[in-house]
Amino acid sequence: MTMPIQELLRIPADDVHIEGMLELPANARGLVLFAHGSGSSRHSPRNNHVARMLHARGSGTLLLDLLTLSEDLDYHTRFDISLLTHRLLVASAYVMQHTPASRHLPIGYFGASTGAAAALQAAAALGDEVQAVVSRGGRADLAGAHELAKVRAPTLLLVGEADSEVLQLNRVAYAKLQCEKELSVIPDATHLFEEPGALDEVARQAADWFGRHWK
């Protein structure tokens, strides 16, 4: 039996270090790397809420800050999908190669807002090394049609029913995906899923999706 682990990682990326909080429940079945949206961080209460559900259901998490504090202050850097994807790939390689507690675990991605585009581009790059992807209110369309068509990991797009613009953009992205896929619309929810029960439903569906696809 493996023991629970909580560890702050400082991951070298280019000429900076990015930070991520690694949490593994006992006997974790897989590891979900979180790619946060623009202006968010690993301290996001919404993503931490989802992470707690994943822990309860046997999945580990790595809540990442893909940008440094100074980079996150730059509006253009926040929307640099190529940079976010590169950083997510660097973090993925690190936990698969250099972190003893997690390197034996299959990985998946949970992306929010612009982080969803980075998660999908990274999944396209890694192919079968990524077991599953979940997007929460994400800009999956920003991954681009070419990269979306390359994604092999089963992908769940979660969007609020009242988040009409993002819902339409996700429908466009969904049509481009060639993998196992599902578009789940959360009734009455807006972009931040602040309505009663909405975020709980996001967490439940995400935990189900990852739990179903860990190999």
GROMACS .gro file of C-alpha atoms in nm:
model
  215
    1MET     CA    1   0.000   0.000   0.000
    2THR     CA    2   0.135   0.342  -0.093
    3MET     CA    3   0.093   0.628   0.153
    4PRO     CA    4  -0.070   0.967   0.082
    5ILE     CA    5   0.173   1.235  -0.037
    6GLN     CA    6   0.160   1.613  -0.047
    7GLU     CA    7   0.461   1.794  -0.193
    8LEU     CA    8   0.531   2.133  -0.349
    9LEU     CA    9   0.729   2.083  -0.670
   10ARG     CA   10   0.955   2.345  -0.829
   11ILE     CA   11   0.995   2.237  -1.189
   12PRO     CA   12   1.271   2.384  -1.407
   13ALA     CA   13   1.126   2.519  -1.731
   14ASP     CA   14   1.346   2.716  -1.967
   15ASP     CA   15   1.514   2.982  -1.750
   16VAL     CA   16   1.250   2.985  -1.473
   17HIS     CA   17   1.091   2.745  -1.226
   18ILE     CA   18   0.718   2.674  -1.223
   19GLU     CA   19   0.546   2.551  -0.910
   20GLY     CA   20   0.288   2.281  -0.856
   21MET     CA   21   0.126   2.115  -0.556
   22LEU     CA   22   0.140   1.736  -0.590
   23GLU     CA   23  -0.117   1.543  -0.387
   24LEU     CA   24  -0.153   1.168  -0.409
   25PRO     CA   25  -0.407   0.969  -0.210
   26ALA     CA   26  -0.311   0.624  -0.088
   27ASN     CA   27  -0.291   0.380  -0.379
   28ALA     CA   28  -0.350   0.649  -0.642
   29ARG     CA   29  -0.461   0.507  -0.978
   30GLY     CA   30  -0.349   0.801  -1.190
   31LEU     CA   31  -0.230   1.162  -1.181
   32VAL     CA   32  -0.428   1.459  -1.316
   33LEU     CA   33  -0.227   1.768  -1.410
   34PHE     CA   34  -0.432   2.089  -1.384
   35ALA     CA   35  -0.380   2.363  -1.642
   36HIS     CA   36  -0.542   2.677  -1.502
   37GLY     CA   37  -0.696   2.955  -1.702
   38SER     CA   38  -0.574   3.308  -1.755
   39GLY     CA   39  -0.545   3.503  -1.432
   40SER     CA   40  -0.593   3.192  -1.218
   41SER     CA   41  -0.344   2.988  -1.014
   42ARG     CA   42  -0.298   2.660  -0.832
   43HIS     CA   43  -0.485   2.822  -0.541
   44SER     CA   44  -0.806   2.846  -0.747
   45PRO     CA   45  -1.091   2.745  -0.512
   46ARG     CA   46  -1.285   2.590  -0.800
   47ASN     CA   47  -1.002   2.368  -0.916
   48ASN     CA   48  -0.912   2.276  -0.560
   49HIS     CA   49  -1.274   2.172  -0.509
   50VAL     CA   50  -1.249   1.942  -0.811
   51ALA     CA   51  -0.911   1.812  -0.690
   52ARG     CA   52  -1.059   1.706  -0.354
   53MET     CA   53  -1.322   1.499  -0.533
   54LEU     CA   54  -1.053   1.337  -0.746
   55HIS     CA   55  -0.853   1.247  -0.434
   56ALA     CA   56  -1.162   1.090  -0.277
   57ARG     CA   57  -1.207   0.880  -0.591
   58GLY     CA   58  -0.846   0.757  -0.608
   59SER     CA   59  -0.680   1.005  -0.846
   60GLY     CA   60  -0.376   1.216  -0.761
   61THR     CA   61  -0.348   1.577  -0.871
   62LEU     CA   62  -0.080   1.829  -0.964
   63LEU     CA   63  -0.219   2.183  -0.947
   64LEU     CA   64   0.023   2.384  -1.157
   65ASP     CA   65   0.114   2.746  -1.206
   66LEU     CA   66   0.226   2.733  -1.568
   67LEU     CA   67   0.335   3.097  -1.554
   68THR     CA   68   0.552   3.280  -1.303
   69LEU     CA   69   0.398   3.570  -1.110
   70SER     CA   70   0.554   3.828  -1.340
   71GLU     CA   71   0.448   3.639  -1.654
   72ASP     CA   72   0.091   3.616  -1.529
   73LEU     CA   73   0.074   3.995  -1.503
   74ASP     CA   74   0.128   4.017  -1.880
   75TYR     CA   75  -0.206   3.991  -2.061
   76HIS     CA   76  -0.042   3.859  -2.379
   77THR     CA   77   0.148   3.584  -2.195
   78ARG     CA   78  -0.174   3.463  -2.033
   79PHE     CA   79  -0.312   3.390  -2.379
   80ASP     CA   80   0.009   3.243  -2.523
   81ILE     CA   81  -0.127   2.892  -2.578
   82SER     CA   82   0.204   2.768  -2.723
   83LEU     CA   83   0.389   2.875  -2.407
   84LEU     CA   84   0.125   2.723  -2.177
   85THR     CA   85   0.140   2.397  -2.375
   86HIS     CA   86   0.519   2.389  -2.361
   87ARG     CA   87   0.516   2.439  -1.984
   88LEU     CA   88   0.254   2.167  -1.940
   89LEU     CA   89   0.467   1.926  -2.145
   90VAL     CA   90   0.772   2.014  -1.934
   91ALA     CA   91   0.575   1.946  -1.615
   92SER     CA   92   0.442   1.619  -1.759
   93ALA     CA   93   0.793   1.498  -1.839
   94TYR     CA   94   0.910   1.597  -1.492
   95VAL     CA   95   0.646   1.398  -1.303
   96MET     CA   96   0.689   1.099  -1.535
   97GLN     CA   97   1.069   1.093  -1.505
   98HIS     CA   98   1.193   1.274  -1.194
   99THR     CA   99   0.927   1.238  -0.924
  100PRO     CA  100   0.949   0.890  -0.767
  101ALA     CA  101   0.602   0.904  -0.612
  102SER     CA  102   0.427   0.968  -0.943
  103ARG     CA  103   0.645   0.842  -1.226
  104HIS     CA  104   0.472   0.503  -1.237
  105LEU     CA  105   0.124   0.660  -1.267
  106PRO     CA  106  -0.072   0.718  -1.589
  107ILE     CA  107  -0.146   1.087  -1.647
  108GLY     CA  108  -0.445   1.293  -1.751
  109TYR     CA  109  -0.518   1.664  -1.792
  110PHE     CA  110  -0.783   1.893  -1.644
  111GLY     CA  111  -0.795   2.231  -1.818
  112ALA     CA  112  -0.994   2.544  -1.743
  113SER     CA  113  -1.038   2.849  -1.967
  114THR     CA  114  -0.720   2.895  -2.177
  115GLY     CA  115  -0.564   2.606  -1.987
  116ALA     CA  116  -0.803   2.371  -2.168
  117ALA     CA  117  -0.643   2.462  -2.502
  118ALA     CA  118  -0.298   2.389  -2.356
  119ALA     CA  119  -0.422   2.057  -2.217
  120LEU     CA  120  -0.558   1.952  -2.556
  121GLN     CA  121  -0.245   2.059  -2.743
  122ALA     CA  122  -0.028   1.870  -2.493
  123ALA     CA  123  -0.250   1.563  -2.527
  124ALA     CA  124  -0.213   1.584  -2.905
  125ALA     CA  125   0.165   1.595  -2.866
  126LEU     CA  126   0.186   1.302  -2.623
  127GLY     CA  127  -0.064   1.069  -2.788
  128ASP     CA  128  -0.121   0.749  -2.592
  129GLU     CA  129   0.082   0.874  -2.294
  130VAL     CA  130  -0.223   1.077  -2.186
  131GLN     CA  131  -0.515   0.867  -2.067
  132ALA     CA  132  -0.791   1.128  -2.048
  133VAL     CA  133  -0.866   1.501  -2.075
  134VAL     CA  134  -1.137   1.707  -1.904
  135SER     CA  135  -1.214   2.071  -1.986
  136ARG     CA  136  -1.414   2.291  -1.745
  137GLY     CA  137  -1.562   2.596  -1.915
  138GLY     CA  138  -1.256   2.580  -2.137
  139ARG     CA  139  -1.154   2.747  -2.459
  140ALA     CA  140  -1.099   2.417  -2.636
  141ASP     CA  141  -1.134   2.600  -2.968
  142LEU     CA  142  -0.804   2.782  -2.905
  143ALA     CA  143  -0.619   2.451  -2.940
  144GLY     CA  144  -0.677   2.480  -3.316
  145ALA     CA  145  -0.847   2.240  -3.557
  146HIS     CA  146  -0.526   2.059  -3.653
  147GLU     CA  147  -0.428   1.981  -3.293
  148LEU     CA  148  -0.782   1.888  -3.191
  149ALA     CA  149  -0.792   1.628  -3.468
  150LYS     CA  150  -0.469   1.475  -3.332
  151VAL     CA  151  -0.596   1.419  -2.976
  152ARG     CA  152  -0.621   1.049  -2.896
  153ALA     CA  153  -0.709   1.069  -2.527
  154PRO     CA  154  -1.079   1.039  -2.437
  155THR     CA  155  -1.198   1.397  -2.389
  156LEU     CA  156  -1.484   1.538  -2.181
  157LEU     CA  157  -1.593   1.899  -2.240
  158LEU     CA  158  -1.793   2.041  -1.948
  159VAL     CA  159  -1.975   2.369  -2.016
  160GLY     CA  160  -2.242   2.567  -1.835
  161GLU     CA  161  -2.578   2.587  -2.011
  162ALA     CA  162  -2.593   2.964  -1.954
  163ASP     CA  163  -2.236   3.019  -2.075
  164SER     CA  164  -2.371   3.059  -2.428
  165GLU     CA  165  -2.065   3.191  -2.613
  166VAL     CA  166  -1.825   2.934  -2.465
  167LEU     CA  167  -2.083   2.660  -2.523
  168GLN     CA  168  -2.096   2.745  -2.893
  169LEU     CA  169  -1.716   2.751  -2.916
  170ASN     CA  170  -1.702   2.410  -2.746
  171ARG     CA  171  -1.952   2.268  -2.994
  172VAL     CA  172  -1.721   2.380  -3.274
  173ALA     CA  173  -1.419   2.222  -3.101
  174TYR     CA  174  -1.613   1.905  -3.025
  175ALA     CA  175  -1.682   1.853  -3.395
  176LYS     CA  176  -1.307   1.863  -3.464
  177LEU     CA  177  -1.217   1.594  -3.208
  178GLN     CA  178  -1.168   1.247  -3.355
  179CYS     CA  179  -1.119   1.063  -3.023
  180GLU     CA  180  -1.370   0.918  -2.776
  181LYS     CA  181  -1.549   1.231  -2.664
  182GLU     CA  182  -1.843   1.377  -2.474
  183LEU     CA  183  -1.986   1.729  -2.445
  184SER     CA  184  -2.170   1.765  -2.115
  185VAL     CA  185  -2.383   2.073  -2.056
  186ILE     CA  186  -2.438   2.156  -1.688
  187PRO     CA  187  -2.799   2.282  -1.649
  188ASP     CA  188  -2.839   2.653  -1.563
  189ALA     CA  189  -2.465   2.695  -1.492
  190THR     CA  190  -2.272   3.006  -1.591
  191HIS     CA  191  -1.901   3.031  -1.679
  192LEU     CA  192  -1.767   2.997  -1.323
  193PHE     CA  193  -2.017   2.728  -1.216
  194GLU     CA  194  -2.113   2.933  -0.911
  195GLU     CA  195  -2.473   2.810  -0.903
  196PRO     CA  196  -2.567   2.567  -0.621
  197GLY     CA  197  -2.452   2.216  -0.706
  198ALA     CA  198  -2.293   2.310  -1.040
  199LEU     CA  199  -1.931   2.270  -0.935
  200ASP     CA  200  -2.014   1.948  -0.750
  201GLU     CA  201  -2.154   1.812  -1.076
  202VAL     CA  202  -1.836   1.916  -1.261
  203ALA     CA  203  -1.624   1.739  -1.000
  204ARG     CA  204  -1.837   1.425  -1.009
  205GLN     CA  205  -1.829   1.397  -1.386
  206ALA     CA  206  -1.454   1.465  -1.398
  207ALA     CA  207  -1.385   1.199  -1.135
  208ASP     CA  208  -1.603   0.951  -1.323
  209TRP     CA  209  -1.425   1.028  -1.652
  210PHE     CA  210  -1.073   0.984  -1.515
  211GLY     CA  211  -1.170   0.679  -1.309
  212ARG     CA  212  -1.317   0.514  -1.617
  213HIS     CA  213  -1.008   0.568  -1.831
  214TRP     CA  214  -0.712   0.494  -1.604
  215LYS     CA  215  -0.519   0.197  -1.744
   0.00000   0.00000   0.00000
